[in-house]
JSON list of C-alpha atoms in Angstrom, two decimals:
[
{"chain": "A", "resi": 1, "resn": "UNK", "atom": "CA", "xyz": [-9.59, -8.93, -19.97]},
{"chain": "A", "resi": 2, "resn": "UNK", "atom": "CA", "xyz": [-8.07, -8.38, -16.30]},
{"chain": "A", "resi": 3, "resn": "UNK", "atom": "CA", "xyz": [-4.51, -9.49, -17.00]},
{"chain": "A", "resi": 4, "resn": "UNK", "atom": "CA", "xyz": [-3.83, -5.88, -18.40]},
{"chain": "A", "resi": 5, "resn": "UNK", "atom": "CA", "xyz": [-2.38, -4.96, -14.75]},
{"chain": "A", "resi": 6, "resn": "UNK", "atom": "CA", "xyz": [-0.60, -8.00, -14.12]},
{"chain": "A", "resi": 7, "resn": "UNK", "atom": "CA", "xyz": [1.49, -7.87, -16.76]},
{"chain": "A", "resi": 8, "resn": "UNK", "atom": "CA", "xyz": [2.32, -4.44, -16.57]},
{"chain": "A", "resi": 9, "resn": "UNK", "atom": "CA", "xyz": [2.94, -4.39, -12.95]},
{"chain": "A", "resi": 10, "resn": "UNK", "atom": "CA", "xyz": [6.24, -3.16, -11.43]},
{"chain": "A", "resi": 11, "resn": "UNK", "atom": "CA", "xyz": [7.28, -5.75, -10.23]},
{"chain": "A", "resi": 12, "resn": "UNK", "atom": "CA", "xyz": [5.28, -8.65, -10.62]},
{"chain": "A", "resi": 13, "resn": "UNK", "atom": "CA", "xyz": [5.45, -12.08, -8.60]},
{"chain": "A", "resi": 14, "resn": "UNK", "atom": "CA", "xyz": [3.55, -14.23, -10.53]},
{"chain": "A", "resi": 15, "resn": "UNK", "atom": "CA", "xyz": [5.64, -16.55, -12.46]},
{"chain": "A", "resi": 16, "resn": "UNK", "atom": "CA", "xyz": [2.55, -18.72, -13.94]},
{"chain": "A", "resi": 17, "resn": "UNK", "atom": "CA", "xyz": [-0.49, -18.56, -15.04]},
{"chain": "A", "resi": 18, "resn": "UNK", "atom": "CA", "xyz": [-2.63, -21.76, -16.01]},
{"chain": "A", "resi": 19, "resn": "UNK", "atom": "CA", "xyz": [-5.24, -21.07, -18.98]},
{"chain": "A", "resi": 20, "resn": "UNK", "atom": "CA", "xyz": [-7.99, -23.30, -18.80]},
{"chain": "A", "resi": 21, "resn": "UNK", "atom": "CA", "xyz": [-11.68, -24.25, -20.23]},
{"chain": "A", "resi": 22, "resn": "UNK", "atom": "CA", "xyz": [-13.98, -26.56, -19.23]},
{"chain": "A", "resi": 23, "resn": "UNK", "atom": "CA", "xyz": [-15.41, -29.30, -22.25]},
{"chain": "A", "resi": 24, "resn": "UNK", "atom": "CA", "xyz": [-19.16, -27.70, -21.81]},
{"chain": "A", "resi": 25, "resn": "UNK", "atom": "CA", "xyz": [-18.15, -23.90, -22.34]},
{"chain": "A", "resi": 26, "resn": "UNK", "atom": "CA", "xyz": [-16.22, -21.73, -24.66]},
{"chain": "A", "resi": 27, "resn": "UNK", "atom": "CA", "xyz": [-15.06, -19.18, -22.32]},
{"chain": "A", "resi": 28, "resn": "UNK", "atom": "CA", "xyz": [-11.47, -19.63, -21.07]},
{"chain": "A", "resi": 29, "resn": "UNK", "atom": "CA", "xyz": [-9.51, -18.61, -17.80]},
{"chain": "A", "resi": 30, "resn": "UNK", "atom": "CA", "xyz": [-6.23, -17.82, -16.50]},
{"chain": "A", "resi": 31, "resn": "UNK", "atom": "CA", "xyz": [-5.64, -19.04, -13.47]},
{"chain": "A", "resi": 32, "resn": "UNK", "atom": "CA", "xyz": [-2.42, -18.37, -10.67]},
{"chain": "A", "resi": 33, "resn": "UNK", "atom": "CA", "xyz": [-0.58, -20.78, -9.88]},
{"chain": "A", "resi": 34, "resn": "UNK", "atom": "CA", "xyz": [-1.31, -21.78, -6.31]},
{"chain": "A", "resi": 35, "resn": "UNK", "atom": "CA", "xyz": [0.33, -20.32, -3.72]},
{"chain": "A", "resi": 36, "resn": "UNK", "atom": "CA", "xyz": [1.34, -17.03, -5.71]},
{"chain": "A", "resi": 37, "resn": "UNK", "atom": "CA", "xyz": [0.35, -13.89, -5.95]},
{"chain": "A", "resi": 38, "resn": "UNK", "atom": "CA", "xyz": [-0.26, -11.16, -7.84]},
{"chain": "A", "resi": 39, "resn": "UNK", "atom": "CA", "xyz": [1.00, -7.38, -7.06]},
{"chain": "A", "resi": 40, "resn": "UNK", "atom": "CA", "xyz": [-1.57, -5.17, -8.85]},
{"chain": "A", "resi": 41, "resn": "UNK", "atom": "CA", "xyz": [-2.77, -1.23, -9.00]},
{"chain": "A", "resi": 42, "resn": "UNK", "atom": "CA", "xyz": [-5.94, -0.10, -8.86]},
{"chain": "A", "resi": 43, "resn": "UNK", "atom": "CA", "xyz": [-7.40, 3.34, -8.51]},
{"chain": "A", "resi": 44, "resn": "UNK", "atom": "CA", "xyz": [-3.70, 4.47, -8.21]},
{"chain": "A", "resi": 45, "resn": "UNK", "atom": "CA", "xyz": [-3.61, 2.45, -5.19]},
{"chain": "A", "resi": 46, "resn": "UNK", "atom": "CA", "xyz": [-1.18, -1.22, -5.08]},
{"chain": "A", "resi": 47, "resn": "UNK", "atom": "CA", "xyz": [-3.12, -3.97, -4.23]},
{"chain": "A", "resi": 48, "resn": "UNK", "atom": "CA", "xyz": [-2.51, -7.80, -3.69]},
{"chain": "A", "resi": 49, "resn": "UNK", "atom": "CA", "xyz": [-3.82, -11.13, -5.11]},
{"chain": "A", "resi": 50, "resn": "UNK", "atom": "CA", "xyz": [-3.05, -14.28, -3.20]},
{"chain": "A", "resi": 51, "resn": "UNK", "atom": "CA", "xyz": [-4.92, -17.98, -4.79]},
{"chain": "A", "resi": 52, "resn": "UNK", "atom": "CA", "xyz": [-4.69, -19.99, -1.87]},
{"chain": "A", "resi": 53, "resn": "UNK", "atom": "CA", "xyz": [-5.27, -23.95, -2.72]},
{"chain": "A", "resi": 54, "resn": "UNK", "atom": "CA", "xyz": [-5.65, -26.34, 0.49]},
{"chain": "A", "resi": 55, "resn": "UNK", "atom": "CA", "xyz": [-5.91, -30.04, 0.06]},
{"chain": "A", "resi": 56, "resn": "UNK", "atom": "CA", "xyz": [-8.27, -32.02, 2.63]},
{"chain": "A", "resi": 57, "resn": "UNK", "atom": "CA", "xyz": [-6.89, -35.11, 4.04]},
{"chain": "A", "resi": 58, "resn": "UNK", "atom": "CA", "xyz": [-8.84, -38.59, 3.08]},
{"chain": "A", "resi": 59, "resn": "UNK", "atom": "CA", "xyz": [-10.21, -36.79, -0.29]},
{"chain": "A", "resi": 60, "resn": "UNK", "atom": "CA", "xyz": [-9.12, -35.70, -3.82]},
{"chain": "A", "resi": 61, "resn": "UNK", "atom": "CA", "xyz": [-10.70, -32.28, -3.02]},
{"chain": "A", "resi": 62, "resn": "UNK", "atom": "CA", "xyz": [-9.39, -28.96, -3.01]},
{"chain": "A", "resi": 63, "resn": "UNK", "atom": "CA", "xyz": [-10.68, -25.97, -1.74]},
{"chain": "A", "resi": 64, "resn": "UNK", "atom": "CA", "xyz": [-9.48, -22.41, -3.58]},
{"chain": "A", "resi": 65, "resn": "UNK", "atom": "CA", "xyz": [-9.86, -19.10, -2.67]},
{"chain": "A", "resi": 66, "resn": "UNK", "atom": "CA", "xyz": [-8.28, -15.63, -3.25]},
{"chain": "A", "resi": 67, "resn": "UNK", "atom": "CA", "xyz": [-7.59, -12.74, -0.82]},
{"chain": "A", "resi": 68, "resn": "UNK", "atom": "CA", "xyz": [-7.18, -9.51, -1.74]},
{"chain": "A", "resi": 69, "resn": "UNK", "atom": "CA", "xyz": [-5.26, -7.01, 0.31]},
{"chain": "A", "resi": 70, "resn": "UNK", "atom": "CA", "xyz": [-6.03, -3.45, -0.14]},
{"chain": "A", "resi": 71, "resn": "UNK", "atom": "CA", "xyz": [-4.19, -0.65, 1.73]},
{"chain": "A", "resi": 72, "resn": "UNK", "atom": "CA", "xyz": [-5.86, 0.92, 4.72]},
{"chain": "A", "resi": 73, "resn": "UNK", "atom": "CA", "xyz": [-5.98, 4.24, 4.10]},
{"chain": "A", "resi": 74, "resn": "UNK", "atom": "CA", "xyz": [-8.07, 2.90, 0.19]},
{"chain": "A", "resi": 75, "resn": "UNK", "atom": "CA", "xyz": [-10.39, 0.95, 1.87]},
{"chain": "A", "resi": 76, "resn": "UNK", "atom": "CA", "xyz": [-11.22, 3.39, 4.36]},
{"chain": "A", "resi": 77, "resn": "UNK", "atom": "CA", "xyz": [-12.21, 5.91, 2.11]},
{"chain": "A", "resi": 78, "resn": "UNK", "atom": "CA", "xyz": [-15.06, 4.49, 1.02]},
{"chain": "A", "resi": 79, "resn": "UNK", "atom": "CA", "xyz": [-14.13, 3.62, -2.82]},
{"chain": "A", "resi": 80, "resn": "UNK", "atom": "CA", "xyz": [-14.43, -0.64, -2.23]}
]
């Protein structure tokens, strides 16, 4: 399970996590709150979650997505 880092991070931003499972499936997931993020390590290196959550006008929908932010000098060395 991934939450190993968030937990132990120096640190840490995220104030809530949202555990969830759909009717149809027995697997579960933890999900950030929207809007937060995550400060994480990996590889040695400090890296960033962000869940972004953006409502469209005139519908119930919502589109999610994450960003990660990795450190230049990481992602330039060819280990991502």
């Amino acid at each position: 399970l991934y939450l190993n880092a968030a937990n132990h991070a120096p640190g840490a931003a995220c104030r809530r996590l949202t555990l969830s499972r759909s009717p149809s499936s027995y697997r579960i997931s933890f999900v950030v709150a929207p809007n937060h993020t995550i400060h994480d390590a990996f590889r040695g290196q400090r890296v960033t979650w962000t869940h972004h959550v953006e409502t469209t006008q005139d519908s119930l929908e919502e589109k999610r997505s994450f960003t990660l932010h990795l450190p230049k000098r990481y992602h330039h060395s060819g280990c991502v």
